[in-house]
Short mmCIF file of C-alpha atoms in Angstrom, two decimals:
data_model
loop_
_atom_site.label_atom_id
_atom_site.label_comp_id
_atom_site.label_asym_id
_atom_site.label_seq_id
_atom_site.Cartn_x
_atom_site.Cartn_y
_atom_site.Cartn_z
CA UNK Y 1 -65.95 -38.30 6.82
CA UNK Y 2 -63.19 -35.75 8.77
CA UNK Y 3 -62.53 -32.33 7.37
CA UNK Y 4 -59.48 -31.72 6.24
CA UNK Y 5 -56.58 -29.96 8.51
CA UNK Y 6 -55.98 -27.07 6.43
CA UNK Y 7 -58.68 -24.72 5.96
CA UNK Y 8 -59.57 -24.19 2.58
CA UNK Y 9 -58.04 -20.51 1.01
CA UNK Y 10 -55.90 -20.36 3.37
CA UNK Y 11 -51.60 -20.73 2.05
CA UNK Y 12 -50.02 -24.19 3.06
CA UNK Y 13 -47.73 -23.84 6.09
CA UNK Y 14 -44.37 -22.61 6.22
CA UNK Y 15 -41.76 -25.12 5.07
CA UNK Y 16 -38.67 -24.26 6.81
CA UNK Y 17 -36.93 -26.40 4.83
CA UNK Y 18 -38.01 -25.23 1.02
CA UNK Y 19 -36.74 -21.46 1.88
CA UNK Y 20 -33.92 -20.22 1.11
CA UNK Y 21 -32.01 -18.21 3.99
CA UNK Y 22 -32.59 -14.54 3.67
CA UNK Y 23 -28.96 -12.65 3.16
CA UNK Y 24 -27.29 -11.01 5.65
CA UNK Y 25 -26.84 -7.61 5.66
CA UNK Y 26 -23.35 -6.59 6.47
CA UNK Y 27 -23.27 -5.45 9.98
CA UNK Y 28 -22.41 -1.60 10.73
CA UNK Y 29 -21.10 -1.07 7.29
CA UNK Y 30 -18.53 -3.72 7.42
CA UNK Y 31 -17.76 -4.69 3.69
CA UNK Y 32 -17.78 -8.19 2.45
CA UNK Y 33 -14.65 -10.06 1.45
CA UNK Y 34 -15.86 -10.09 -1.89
CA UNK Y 35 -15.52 -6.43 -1.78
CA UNK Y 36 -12.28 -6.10 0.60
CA UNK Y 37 -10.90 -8.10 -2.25
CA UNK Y 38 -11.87 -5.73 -4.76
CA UNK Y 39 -10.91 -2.34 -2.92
CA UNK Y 40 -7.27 -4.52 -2.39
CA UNK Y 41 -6.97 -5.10 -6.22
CA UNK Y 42 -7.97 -0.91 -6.85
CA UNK Y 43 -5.22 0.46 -4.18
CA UNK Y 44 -2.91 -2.01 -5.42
CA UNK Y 45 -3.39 -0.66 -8.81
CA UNK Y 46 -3.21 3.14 -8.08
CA UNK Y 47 -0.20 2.53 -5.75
CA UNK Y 48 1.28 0.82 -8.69
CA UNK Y 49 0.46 4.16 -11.24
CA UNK Y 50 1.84 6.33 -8.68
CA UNK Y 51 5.16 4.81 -8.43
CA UNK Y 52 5.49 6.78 -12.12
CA UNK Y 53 5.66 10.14 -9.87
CA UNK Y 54 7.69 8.77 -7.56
CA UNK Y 55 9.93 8.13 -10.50
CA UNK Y 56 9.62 11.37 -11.93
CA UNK Y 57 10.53 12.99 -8.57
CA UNK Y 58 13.22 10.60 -7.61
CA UNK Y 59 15.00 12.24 -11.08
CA UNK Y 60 14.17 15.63 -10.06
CA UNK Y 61 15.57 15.79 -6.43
CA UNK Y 62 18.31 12.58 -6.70
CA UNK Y 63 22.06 14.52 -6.59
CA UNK Y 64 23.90 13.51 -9.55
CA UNK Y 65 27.06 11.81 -9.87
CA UNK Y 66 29.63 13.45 -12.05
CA UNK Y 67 31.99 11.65 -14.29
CA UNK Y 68 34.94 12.37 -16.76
CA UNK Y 69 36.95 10.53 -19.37
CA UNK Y 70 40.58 11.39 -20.75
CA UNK Y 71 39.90 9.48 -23.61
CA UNK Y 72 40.86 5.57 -22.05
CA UNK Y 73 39.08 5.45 -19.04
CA UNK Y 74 36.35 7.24 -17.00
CA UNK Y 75 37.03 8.66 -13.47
CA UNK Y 76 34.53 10.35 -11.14
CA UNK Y 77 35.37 14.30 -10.71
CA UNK Y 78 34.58 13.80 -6.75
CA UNK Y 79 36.26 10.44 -5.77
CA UNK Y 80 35.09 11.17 -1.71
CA UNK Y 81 31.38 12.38 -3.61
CA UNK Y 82 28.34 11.01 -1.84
CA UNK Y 83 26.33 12.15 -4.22
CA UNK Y 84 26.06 8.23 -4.85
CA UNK Y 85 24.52 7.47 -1.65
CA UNK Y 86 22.27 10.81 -1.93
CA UNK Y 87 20.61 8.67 -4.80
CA UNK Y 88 19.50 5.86 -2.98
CA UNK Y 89 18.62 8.21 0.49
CA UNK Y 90 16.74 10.27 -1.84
CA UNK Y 91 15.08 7.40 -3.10
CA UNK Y 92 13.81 5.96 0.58
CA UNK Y 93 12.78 9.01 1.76
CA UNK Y 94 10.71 9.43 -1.48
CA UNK Y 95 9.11 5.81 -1.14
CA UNK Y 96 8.35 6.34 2.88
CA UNK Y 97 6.51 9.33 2.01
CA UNK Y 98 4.67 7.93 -0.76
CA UNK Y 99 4.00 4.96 1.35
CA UNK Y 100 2.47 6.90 5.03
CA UNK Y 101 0.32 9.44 1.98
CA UNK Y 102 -1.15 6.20 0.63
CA UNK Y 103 -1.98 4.53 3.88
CA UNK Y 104 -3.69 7.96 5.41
CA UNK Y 105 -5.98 7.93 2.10
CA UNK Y 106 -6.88 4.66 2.33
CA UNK Y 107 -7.61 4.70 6.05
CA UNK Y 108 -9.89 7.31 5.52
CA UNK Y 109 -11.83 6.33 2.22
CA UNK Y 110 -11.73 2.83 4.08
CA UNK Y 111 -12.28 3.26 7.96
CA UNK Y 112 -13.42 -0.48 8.31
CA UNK Y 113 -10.66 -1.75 5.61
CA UNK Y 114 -9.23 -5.31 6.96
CA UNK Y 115 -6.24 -7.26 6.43
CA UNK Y 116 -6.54 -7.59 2.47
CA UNK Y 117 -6.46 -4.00 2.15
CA UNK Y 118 -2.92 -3.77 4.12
CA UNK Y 119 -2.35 -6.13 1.82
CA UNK Y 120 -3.03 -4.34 -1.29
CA UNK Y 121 -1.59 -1.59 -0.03
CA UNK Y 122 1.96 -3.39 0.50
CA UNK Y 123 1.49 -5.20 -3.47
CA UNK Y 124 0.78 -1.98 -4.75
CA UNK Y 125 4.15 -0.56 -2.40
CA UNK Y 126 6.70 -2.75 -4.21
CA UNK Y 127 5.20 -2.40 -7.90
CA UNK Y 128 4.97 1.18 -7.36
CA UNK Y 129 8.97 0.83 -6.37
CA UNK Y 130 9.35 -1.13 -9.51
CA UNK Y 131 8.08 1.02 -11.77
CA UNK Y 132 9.75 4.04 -9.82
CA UNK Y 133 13.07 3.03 -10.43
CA UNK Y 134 12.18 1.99 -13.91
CA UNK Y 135 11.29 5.75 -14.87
CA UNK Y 136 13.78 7.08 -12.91
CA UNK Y 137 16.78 4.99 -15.15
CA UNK Y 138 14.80 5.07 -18.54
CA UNK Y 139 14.20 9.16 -18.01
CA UNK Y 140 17.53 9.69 -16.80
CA UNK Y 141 21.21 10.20 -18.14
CA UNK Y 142 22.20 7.87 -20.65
CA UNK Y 143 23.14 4.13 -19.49
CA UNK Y 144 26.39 3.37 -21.24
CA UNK Y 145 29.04 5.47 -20.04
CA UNK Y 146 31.39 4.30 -22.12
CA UNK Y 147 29.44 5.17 -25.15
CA UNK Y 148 28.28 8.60 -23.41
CA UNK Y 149 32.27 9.47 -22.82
CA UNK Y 150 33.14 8.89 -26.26
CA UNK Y 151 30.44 11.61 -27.23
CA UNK Y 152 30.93 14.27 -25.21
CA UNK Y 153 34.94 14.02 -25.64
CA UNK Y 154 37.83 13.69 -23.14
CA UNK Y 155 38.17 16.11 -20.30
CA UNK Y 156 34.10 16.95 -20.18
CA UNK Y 157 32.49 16.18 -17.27
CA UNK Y 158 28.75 14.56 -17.66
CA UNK Y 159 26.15 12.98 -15.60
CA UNK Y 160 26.49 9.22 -14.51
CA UNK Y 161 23.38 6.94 -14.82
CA UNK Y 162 21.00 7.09 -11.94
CA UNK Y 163 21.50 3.76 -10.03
CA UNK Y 164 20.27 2.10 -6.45
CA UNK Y 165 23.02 0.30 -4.55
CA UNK Y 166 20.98 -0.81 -2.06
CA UNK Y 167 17.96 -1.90 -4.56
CA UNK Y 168 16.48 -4.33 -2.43
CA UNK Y 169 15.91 -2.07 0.82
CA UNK Y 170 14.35 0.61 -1.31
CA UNK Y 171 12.42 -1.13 -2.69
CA UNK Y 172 10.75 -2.67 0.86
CA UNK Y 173 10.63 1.19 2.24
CA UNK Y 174 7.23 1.62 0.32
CA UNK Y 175 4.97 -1.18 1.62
CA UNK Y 176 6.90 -1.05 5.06
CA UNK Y 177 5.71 2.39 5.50
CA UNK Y 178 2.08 1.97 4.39
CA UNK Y 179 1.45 -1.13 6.83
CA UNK Y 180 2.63 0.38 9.56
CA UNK Y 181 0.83 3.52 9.47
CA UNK Y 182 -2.55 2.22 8.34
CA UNK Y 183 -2.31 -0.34 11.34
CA UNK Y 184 -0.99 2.27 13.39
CA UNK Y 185 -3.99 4.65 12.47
CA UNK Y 186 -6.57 1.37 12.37
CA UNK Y 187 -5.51 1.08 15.95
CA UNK Y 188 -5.80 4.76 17.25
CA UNK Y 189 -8.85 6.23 15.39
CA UNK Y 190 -10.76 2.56 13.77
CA UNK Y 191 -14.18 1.36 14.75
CA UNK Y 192 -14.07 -0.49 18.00
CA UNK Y 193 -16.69 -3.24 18.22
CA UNK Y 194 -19.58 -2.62 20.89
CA UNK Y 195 -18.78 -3.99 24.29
CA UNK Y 196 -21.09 -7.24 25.59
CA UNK Y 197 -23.98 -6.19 27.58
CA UNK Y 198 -23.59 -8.68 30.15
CA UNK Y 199 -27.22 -7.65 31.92
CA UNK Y 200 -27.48 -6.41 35.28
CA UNK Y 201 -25.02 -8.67 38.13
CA UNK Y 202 -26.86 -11.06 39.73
CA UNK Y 203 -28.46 -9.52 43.48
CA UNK Y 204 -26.19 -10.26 46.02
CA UNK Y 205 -28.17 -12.01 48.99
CA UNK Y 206 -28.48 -10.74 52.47
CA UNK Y 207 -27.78 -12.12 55.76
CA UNK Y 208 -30.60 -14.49 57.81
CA UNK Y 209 -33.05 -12.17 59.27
CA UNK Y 210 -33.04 -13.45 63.10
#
């Protein structure tokens, strides 16, 4: 009669194939993309809330376009005013700033953030546009004129609506800004990966000794 091949009290051997693979840690602090995702979704949100200040700043420091009825029609006092093309200049310059502040935060709450938070940070970009302009229109000077010149009276000059001629470009000057200056900053100050460590070269081999 043989013994058996396992000892007795002793645990079965390992079965490579019943155990599960331990999880990776995520090298050198290098979030998942589970959690990329998520950081994506909370700048895209809080870009999105701040486009309310942008709003409320657009109607602070916008120049405003002045208008005038004599009772049929409505006229602007300055016909040569630029004050029109102040609003959407005004506007850009607002957005660009809004956009390079919310890539520098990002880049350094995030140092290791990856392409879905450049991402996130354009989303957020347009919706905080969006809801920018919104306030800026809903908190500003009445939108019909008509109805507006019939109030105040011929011969009184009041404030036009604010408007954006060039909607679609200021609208794009948020998200443009933010990608390009996290990726600029990713590129200049972001963690480089480690060089290889190709061992020591290979000795180089002498001449026949004679």
């Amino acid at each position: 009669m043989t013994a058996p091949l396992t000892p007795p009290h002793q645990p079965p051997p390992h079965d490579a194939w019943s155990a599960p693979y331990p999880a990776q840690p995520e090298p050198d602090g290098v979030p998942s993309t589970a959690t990329e995702l998520r950081q994506a979704a909370v700048v895209a949100s809080v870009s999105a809330v701040a486009g309310a200040l942008l709003g409320l700043l657009w109607l602070w420091l916008a120049p405003r376009v002045q208008l005038v009825s004599d009772g049929k029609a409505v006229f602007l006092k300055d016909g040569e005013g630029e004050s029109a093309i102040g609003m959407d200049g005004t506007f850009v310059l607002l957005a660009l700033g809004f956009g390079a502040l919310a890539a520098a935060l990002v880049f350094l709450i995030h140092r290791h953030g990856g392409i879905a938070l450049v991402l996130g940070l354009a989303l957020g970009g347009v919706l905080g546009s969006l809801l920018a302009w919104g306030t800026g229109v809903w908190l500003g000077p009445e939108r019909d004129v008509v109805a507006h010149a019939k109030r105040v009276g011929p011969e009184v000059f009041f404030e036009a609506p604010l408007e954006l001629n060039m909607a679609a470009a200021a609208m794009l000057a948020w998200p443009i800004a933010a990608m390009i200056v996290h990726l600029a900053l990713t590129a200049l100050f972001g963690p480089r990966d480690p060089e290889p460590d190709d061992g020591p070269w290979p000795p180089v081999p002498s001449g026949k000794q004679g």
